[in-house]
PDB file of C-alpha atoms in Angstrom:
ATOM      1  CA  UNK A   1      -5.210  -7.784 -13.874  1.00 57.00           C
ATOM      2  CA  UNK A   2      -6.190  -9.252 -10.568  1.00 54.00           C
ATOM      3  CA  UNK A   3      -4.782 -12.611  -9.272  1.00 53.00           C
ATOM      4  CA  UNK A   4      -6.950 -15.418  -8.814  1.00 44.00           C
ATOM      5  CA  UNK A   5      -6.008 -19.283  -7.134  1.00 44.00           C
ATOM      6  CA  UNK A   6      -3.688 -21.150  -9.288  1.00 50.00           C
ATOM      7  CA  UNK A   7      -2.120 -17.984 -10.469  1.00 52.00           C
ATOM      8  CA  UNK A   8      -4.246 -17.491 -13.218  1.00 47.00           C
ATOM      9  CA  UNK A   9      -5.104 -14.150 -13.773  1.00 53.00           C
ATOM     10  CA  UNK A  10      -8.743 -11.800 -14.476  1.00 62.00           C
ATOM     11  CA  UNK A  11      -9.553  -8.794 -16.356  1.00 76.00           C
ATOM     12  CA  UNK A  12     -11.793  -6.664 -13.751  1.00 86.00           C
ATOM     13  CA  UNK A  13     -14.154  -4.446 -14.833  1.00 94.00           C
ATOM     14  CA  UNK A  14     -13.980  -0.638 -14.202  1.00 97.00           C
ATOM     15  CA  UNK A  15     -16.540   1.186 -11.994  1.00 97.00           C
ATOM     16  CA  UNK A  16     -15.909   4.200 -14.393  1.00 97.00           C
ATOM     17  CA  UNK A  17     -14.125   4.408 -17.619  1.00 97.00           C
ATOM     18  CA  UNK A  18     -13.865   7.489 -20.215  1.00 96.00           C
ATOM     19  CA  UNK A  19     -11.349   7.992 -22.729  1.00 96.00           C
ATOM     20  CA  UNK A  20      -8.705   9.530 -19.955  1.00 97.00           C
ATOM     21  CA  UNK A  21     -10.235   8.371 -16.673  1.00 98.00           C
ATOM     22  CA  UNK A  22     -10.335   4.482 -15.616  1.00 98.00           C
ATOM     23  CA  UNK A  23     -11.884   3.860 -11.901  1.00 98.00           C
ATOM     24  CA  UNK A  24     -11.898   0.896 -10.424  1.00 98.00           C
ATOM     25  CA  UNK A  25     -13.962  -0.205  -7.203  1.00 97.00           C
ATOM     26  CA  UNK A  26     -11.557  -2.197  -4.796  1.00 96.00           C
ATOM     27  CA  UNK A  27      -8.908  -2.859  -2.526  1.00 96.00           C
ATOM     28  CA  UNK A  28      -5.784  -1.671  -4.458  1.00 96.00           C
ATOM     29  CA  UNK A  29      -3.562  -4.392  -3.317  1.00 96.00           C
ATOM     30  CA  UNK A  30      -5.614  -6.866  -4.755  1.00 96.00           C
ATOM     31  CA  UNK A  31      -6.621  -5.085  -8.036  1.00 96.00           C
ATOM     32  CA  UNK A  32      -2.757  -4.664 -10.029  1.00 96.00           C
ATOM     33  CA  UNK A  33      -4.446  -2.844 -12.624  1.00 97.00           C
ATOM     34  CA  UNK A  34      -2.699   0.973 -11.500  1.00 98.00           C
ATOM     35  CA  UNK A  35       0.808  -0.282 -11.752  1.00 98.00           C
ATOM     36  CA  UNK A  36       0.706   0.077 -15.268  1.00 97.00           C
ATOM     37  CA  UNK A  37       0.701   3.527 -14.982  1.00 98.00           C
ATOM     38  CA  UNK A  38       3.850   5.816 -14.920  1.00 98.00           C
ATOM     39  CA  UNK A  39       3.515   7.936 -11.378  1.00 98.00           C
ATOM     40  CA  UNK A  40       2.078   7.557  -8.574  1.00 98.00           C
ATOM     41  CA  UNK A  41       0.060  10.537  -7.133  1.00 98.00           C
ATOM     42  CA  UNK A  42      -1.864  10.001  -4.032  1.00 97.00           C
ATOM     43  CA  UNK A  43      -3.078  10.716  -0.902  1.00 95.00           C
ATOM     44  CA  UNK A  44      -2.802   7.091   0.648  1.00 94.00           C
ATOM     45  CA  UNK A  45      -4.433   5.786   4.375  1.00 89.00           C
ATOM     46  CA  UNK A  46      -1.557   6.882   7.188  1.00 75.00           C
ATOM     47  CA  UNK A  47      -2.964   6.288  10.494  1.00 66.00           C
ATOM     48  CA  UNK A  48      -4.410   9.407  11.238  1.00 58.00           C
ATOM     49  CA  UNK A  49      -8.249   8.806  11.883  1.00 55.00           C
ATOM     50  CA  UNK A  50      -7.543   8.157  15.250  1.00 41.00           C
ATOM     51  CA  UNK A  51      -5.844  11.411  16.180  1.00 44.00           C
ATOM     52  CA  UNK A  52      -8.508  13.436  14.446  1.00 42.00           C
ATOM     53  CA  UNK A  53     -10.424  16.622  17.180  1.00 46.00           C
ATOM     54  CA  UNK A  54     -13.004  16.180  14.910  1.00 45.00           C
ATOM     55  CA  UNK A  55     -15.593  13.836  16.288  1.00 45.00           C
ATOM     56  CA  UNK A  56     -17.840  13.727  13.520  1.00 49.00           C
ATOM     57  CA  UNK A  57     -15.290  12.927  11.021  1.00 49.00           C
ATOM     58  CA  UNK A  58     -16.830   9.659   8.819  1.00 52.00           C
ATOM     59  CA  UNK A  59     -13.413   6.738   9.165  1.00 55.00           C
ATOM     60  CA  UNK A  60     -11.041   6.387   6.234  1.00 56.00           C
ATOM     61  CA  UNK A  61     -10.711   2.552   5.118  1.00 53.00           C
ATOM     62  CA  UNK A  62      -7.452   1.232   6.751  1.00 50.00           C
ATOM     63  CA  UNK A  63      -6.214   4.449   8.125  1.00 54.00           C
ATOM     64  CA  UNK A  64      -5.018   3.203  11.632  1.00 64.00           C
ATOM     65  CA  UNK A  65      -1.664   2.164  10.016  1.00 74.00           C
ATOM     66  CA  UNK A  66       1.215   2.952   7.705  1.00 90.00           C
ATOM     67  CA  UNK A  67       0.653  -0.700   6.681  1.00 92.00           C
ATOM     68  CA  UNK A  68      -1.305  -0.314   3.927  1.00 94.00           C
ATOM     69  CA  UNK A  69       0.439   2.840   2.143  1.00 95.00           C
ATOM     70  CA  UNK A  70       3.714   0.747   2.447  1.00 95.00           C
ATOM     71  CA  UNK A  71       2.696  -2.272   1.402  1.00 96.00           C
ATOM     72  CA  UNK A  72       1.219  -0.017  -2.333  1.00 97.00           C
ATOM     73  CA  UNK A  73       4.407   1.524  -2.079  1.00 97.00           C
ATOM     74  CA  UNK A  74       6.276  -2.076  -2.036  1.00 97.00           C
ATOM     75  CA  UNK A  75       3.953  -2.934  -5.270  1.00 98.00           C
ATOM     76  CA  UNK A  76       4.925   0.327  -6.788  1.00 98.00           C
ATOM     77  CA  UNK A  77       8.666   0.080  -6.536  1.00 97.00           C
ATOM     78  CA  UNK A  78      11.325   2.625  -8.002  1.00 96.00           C
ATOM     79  CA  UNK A  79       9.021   4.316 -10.170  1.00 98.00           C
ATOM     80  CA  UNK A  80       8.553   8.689  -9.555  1.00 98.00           C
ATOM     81  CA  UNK A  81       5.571   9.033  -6.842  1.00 98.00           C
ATOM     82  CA  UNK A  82       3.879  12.113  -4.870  1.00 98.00           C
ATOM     83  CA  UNK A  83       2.354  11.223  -1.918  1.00 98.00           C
ATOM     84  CA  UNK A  84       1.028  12.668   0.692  1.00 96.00           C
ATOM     85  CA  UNK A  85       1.412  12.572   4.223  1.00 93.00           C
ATOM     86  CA  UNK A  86       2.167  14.044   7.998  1.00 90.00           C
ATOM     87  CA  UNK A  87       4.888  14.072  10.149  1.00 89.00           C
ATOM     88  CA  UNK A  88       3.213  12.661  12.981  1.00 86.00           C
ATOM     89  CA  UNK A  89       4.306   9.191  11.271  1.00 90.00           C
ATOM     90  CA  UNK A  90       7.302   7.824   9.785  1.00 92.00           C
ATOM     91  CA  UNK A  91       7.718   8.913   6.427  1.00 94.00           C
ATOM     92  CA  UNK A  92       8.524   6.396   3.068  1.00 95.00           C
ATOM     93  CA  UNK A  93      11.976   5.171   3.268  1.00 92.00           C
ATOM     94  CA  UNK A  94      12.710   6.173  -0.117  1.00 94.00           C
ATOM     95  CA  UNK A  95      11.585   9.371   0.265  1.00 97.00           C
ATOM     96  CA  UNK A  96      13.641  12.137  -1.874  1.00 97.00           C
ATOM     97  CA  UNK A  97      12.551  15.246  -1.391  1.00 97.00           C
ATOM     98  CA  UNK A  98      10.001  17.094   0.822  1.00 97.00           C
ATOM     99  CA  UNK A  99       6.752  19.208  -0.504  1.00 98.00           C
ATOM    100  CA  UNK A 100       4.937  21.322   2.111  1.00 96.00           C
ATOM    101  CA  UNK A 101       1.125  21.770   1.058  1.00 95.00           C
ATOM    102  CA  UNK A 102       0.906  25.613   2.389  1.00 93.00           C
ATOM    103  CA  UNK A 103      -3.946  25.498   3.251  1.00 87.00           C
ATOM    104  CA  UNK A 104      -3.717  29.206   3.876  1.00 80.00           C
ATOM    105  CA  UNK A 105      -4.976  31.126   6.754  1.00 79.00           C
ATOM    106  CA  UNK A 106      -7.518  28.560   7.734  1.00 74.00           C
ATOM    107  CA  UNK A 107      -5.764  26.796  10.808  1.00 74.00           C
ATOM    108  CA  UNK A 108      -8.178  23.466  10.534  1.00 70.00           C
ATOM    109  CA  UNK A 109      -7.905  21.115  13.608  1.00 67.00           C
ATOM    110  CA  UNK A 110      -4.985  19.674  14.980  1.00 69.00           C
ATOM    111  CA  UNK A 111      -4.507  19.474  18.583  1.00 77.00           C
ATOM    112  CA  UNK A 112      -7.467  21.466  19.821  1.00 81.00           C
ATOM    113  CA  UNK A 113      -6.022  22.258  23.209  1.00 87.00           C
ATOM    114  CA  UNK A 114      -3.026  24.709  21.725  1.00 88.00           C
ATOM    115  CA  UNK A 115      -3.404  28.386  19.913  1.00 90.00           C
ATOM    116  CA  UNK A 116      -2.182  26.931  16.300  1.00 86.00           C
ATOM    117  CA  UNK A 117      -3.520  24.653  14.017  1.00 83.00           C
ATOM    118  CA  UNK A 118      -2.470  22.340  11.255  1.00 81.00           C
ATOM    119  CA  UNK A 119      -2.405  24.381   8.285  1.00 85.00           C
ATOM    120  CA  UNK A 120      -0.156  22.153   5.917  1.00 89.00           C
ATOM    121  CA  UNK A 121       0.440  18.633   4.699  1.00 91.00           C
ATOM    122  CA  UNK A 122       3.857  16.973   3.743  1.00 96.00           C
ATOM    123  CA  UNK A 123       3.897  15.634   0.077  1.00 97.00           C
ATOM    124  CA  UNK A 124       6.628  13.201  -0.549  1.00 98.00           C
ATOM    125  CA  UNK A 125       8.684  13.333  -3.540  1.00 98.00           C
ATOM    126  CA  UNK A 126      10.238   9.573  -4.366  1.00 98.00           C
ATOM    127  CA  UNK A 127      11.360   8.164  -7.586  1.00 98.00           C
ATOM    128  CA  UNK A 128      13.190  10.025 -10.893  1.00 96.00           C
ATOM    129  CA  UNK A 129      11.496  11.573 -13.974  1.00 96.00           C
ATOM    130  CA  UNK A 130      10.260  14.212 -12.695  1.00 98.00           C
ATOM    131  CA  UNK A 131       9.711  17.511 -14.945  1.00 97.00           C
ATOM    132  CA  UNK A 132       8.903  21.550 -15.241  1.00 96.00           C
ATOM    133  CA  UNK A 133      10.391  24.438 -14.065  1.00 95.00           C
ATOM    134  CA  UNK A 134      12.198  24.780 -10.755  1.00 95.00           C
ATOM    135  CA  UNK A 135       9.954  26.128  -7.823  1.00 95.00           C
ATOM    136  CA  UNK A 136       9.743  26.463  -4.563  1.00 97.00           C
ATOM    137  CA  UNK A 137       8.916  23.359  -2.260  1.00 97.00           C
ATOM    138  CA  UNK A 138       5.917  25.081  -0.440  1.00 96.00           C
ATOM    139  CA  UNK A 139       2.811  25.117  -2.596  1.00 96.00           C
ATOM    140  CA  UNK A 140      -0.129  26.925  -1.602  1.00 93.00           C
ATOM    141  CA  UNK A 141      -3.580  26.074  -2.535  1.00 90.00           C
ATOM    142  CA  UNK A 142      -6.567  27.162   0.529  1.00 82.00           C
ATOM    143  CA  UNK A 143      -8.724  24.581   1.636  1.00 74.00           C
ATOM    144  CA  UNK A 144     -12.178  25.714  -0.008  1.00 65.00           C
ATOM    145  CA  UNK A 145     -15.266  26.027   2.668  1.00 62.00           C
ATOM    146  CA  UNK A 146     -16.506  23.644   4.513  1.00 62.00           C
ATOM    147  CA  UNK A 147     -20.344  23.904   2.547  1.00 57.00           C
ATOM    148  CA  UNK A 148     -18.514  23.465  -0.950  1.00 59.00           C
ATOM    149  CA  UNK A 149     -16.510  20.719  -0.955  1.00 60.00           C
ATOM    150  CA  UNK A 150     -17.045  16.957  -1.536  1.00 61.00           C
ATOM    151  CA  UNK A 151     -18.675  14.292   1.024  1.00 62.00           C
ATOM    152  CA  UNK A 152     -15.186  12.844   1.781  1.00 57.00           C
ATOM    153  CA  UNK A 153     -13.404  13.512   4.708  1.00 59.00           C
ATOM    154  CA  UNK A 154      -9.536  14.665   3.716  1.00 70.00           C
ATOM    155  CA  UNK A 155     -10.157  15.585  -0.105  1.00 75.00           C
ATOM    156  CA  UNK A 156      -7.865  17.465  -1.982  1.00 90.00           C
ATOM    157  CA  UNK A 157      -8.245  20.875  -3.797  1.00 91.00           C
ATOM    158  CA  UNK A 158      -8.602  19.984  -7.888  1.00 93.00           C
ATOM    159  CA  UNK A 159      -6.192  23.050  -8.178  1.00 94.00           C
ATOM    160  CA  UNK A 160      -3.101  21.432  -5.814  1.00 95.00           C
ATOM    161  CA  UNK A 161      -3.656  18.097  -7.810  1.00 97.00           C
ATOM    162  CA  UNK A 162      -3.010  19.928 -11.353  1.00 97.00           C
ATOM    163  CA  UNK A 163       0.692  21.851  -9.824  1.00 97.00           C
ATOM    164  CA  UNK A 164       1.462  18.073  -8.712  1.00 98.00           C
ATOM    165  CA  UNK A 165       0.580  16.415 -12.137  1.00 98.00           C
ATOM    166  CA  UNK A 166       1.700  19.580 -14.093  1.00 98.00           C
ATOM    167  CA  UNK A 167       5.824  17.999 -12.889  1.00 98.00           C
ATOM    168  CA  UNK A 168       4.911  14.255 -14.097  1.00 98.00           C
ATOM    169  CA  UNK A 169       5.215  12.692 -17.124  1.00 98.00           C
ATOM    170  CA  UNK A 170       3.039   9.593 -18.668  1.00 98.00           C
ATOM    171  CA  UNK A 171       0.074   7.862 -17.019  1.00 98.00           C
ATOM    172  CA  UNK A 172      -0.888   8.976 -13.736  1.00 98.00           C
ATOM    173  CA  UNK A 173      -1.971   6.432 -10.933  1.00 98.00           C
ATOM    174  CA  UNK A 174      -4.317   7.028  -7.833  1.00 98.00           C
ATOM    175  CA  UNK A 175      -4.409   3.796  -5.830  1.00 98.00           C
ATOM    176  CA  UNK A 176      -6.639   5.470  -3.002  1.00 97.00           C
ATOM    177  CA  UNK A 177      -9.067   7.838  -5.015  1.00 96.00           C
ATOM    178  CA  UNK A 178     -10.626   9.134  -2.479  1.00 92.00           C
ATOM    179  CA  UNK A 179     -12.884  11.957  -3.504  1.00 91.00           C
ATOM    180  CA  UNK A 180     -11.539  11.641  -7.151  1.00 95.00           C
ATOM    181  CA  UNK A 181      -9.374  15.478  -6.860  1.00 94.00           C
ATOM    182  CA  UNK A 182      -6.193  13.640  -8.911  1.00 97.00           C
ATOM    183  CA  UNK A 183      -8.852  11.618 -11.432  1.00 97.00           C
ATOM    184  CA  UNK A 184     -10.567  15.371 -11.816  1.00 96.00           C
ATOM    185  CA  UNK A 185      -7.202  17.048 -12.095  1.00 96.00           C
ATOM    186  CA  UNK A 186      -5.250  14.508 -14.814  1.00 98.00           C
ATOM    187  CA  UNK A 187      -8.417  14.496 -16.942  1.00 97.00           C
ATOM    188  CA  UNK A 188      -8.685  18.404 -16.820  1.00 96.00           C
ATOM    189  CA  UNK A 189      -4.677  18.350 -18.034  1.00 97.00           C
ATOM    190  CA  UNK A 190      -5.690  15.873 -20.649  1.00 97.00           C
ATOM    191  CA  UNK A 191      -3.931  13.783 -18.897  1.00 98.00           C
ATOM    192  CA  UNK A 192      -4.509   9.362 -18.729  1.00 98.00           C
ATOM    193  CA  UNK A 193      -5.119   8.077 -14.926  1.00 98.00           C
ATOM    194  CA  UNK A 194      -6.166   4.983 -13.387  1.00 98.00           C
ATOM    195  CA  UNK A 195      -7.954   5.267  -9.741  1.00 98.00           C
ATOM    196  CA  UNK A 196      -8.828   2.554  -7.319  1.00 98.00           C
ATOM    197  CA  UNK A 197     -10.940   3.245  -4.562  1.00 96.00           C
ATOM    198  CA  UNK A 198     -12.075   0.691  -1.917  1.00 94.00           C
ATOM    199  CA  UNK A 199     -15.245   2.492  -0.935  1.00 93.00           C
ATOM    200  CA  UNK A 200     -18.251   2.452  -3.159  1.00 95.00           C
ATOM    201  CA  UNK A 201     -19.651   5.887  -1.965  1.00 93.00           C
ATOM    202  CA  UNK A 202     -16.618   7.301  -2.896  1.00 94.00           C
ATOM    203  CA  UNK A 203     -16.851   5.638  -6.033  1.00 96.00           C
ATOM    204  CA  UNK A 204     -20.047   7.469  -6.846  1.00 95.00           C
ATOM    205  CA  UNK A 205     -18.518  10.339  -6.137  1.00 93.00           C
ATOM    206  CA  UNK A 206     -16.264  10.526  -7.890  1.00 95.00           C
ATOM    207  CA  UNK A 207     -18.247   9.027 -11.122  1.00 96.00           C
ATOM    208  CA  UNK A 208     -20.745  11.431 -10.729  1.00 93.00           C
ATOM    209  CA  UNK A 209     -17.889  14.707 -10.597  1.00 91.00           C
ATOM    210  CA  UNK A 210     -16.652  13.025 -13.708  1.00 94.00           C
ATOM    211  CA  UNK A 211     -19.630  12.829 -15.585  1.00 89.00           C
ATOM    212  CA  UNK A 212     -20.074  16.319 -15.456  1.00 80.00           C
ATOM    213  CA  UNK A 213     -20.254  17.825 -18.897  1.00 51.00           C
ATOM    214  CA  UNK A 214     -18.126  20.955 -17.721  1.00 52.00           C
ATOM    215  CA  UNK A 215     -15.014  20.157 -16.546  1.00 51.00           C
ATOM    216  CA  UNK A 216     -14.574  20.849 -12.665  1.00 50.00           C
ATOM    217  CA  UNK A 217     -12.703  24.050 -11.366  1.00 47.00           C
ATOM    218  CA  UNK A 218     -13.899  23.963  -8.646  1.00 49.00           C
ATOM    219  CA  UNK A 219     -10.794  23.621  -6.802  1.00 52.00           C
ATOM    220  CA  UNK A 220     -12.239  20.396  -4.580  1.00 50.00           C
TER     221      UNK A 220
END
C-alpha cells in the first residue's frame, strides 16, 4: 500500500504479477508493498557508478549514495536480509555476518591502472531466521559472458540468487529488481517474491524473462 496526503492509503497496481512473482514499477520507498514479505534479498544502489573504469556503463538510479539503501534498510527493520555490497563504502550497521561472492577467474574492472581486478562482491548477512546446512562464507558463481547476459549493468547470476534464497525462509523481497536475477531465482525455487524496480526498462526486462514458458537457467 502506498501513502497518499491525509494518510489515506492506495492499492497500486503491479507491473507484473503471476502466481509466485509480483513486480511493481517504482521508487521503493514510496511503494510499502515489499515489506510484507519475510527477507530481504537484494542488490541495492551503493554509490558506485561513479568509480566505475567502464565508460560506457548505462547509470544505476540513485547510486551516488548509501542514502537510499539505508533509508530501505530503515523501512525494513530487524527482519533476516542479504544484501549486497563493496567495501569501498561503509557497510549496514547491523550487519552480522560477511558473504564473499567468489566471480571466478574473470578479473572484471576495478582500478584499471593496477595488475588485479575486482573479482568478488561482499553480501551482507543481517537479521535471524536464517536456514540450511552450514557452508562456507565464499560462494562461487562466474560472471557469464559479456554477449549473454541481460541489458542491465551489475546483474546477478540466476544461479548465486538460488544458494542465497535456498538459506531463507517465507516470502522473499527485492526492493531494487534490477535485472529481475532474485524474481527469476525465487520463482524457479517455487518460491513467493515481491520486486520493485524504479526503472521501466528494467521492468520489461524483467517481465519479459518471466514470461518465458521455460524457466530460466541461464545463470543471468
Amino acid at each position: 500500500m502506498s501513502e497518499l496526503a491525509g494518510g489515506t492509503t492506495t492499492k497500486i497496481k503491479p507491473y507484473y504479477e503471476s502466481e509466485l512473482v509480483t513486480l511493481y514499477h517504482g521508487d521503493c520507498l514510496e511503494i510499502m508493498e515489499w515489506l510484507e514479505a519475510d527477507v530481504l534479498v537484494t542488490d541495492p544502489p551503493y554509490g558506485m557508478s561513479y568509480k566505475s573504469g567502464w565508460t560506457n556503463r548505462p547509470e544505476i538510479a540513485n547510486d551516488t549514495t548509501i542514502q537510499v539503501r539505508d533509508d530501505a534498510l530503515k523501512l525494513w527493520g530487524e527482519k533476516p536480509a542479504l544484501v549486497f555490497g563493496t567495501w569501498r563504502v561503509a557497510r549496514p550497521q547491523a550487519t552480522r555476518n560477511l558473504l564473499v561472492w567468489s566471480k571466478g577467474d574473470d578479473p572484471g574492472m576495478g582500478d584499471l591502472t593496477i595488475p588485479w581486478g575486482l573479482s568478488h562482491e561482499e553480501i551482507y548477512v543481517l537479521g535471524k531466521g536464517f536456514v540450511g546446512k552450514r557452508e562456507s562464507s565464499v560462494i562461487k558463481a562466474n560472471k557469464p559472458p559479456v554477449a549473454t547476459r541481460p541489458d542491465h549493468p551489475t546483474p546477478k547470476p540466476v544461479g548465486l540468487m538460488e544458494k542465497l534464497i535456498q538459506k531463507t525462509q517465507g516470502v522473499i523481497a527485492d526492493p531494487f529488481a534490477g535485472s529481475g536475477a532474485t524474481l527469476v531465482a525465487a520463482r524457479n525455487l517455487g518460491r513467493k517474491v515481491i520486486g520493485v524496480e524504479m526503472e521501466e526498462k528494467y521492468c520489461e526486462l524483467i517481465a519479459n524473462r518471466l514470461s518465458q514458458e521455460a524457466f530460466d537457467f541461464g545463470g543471468i
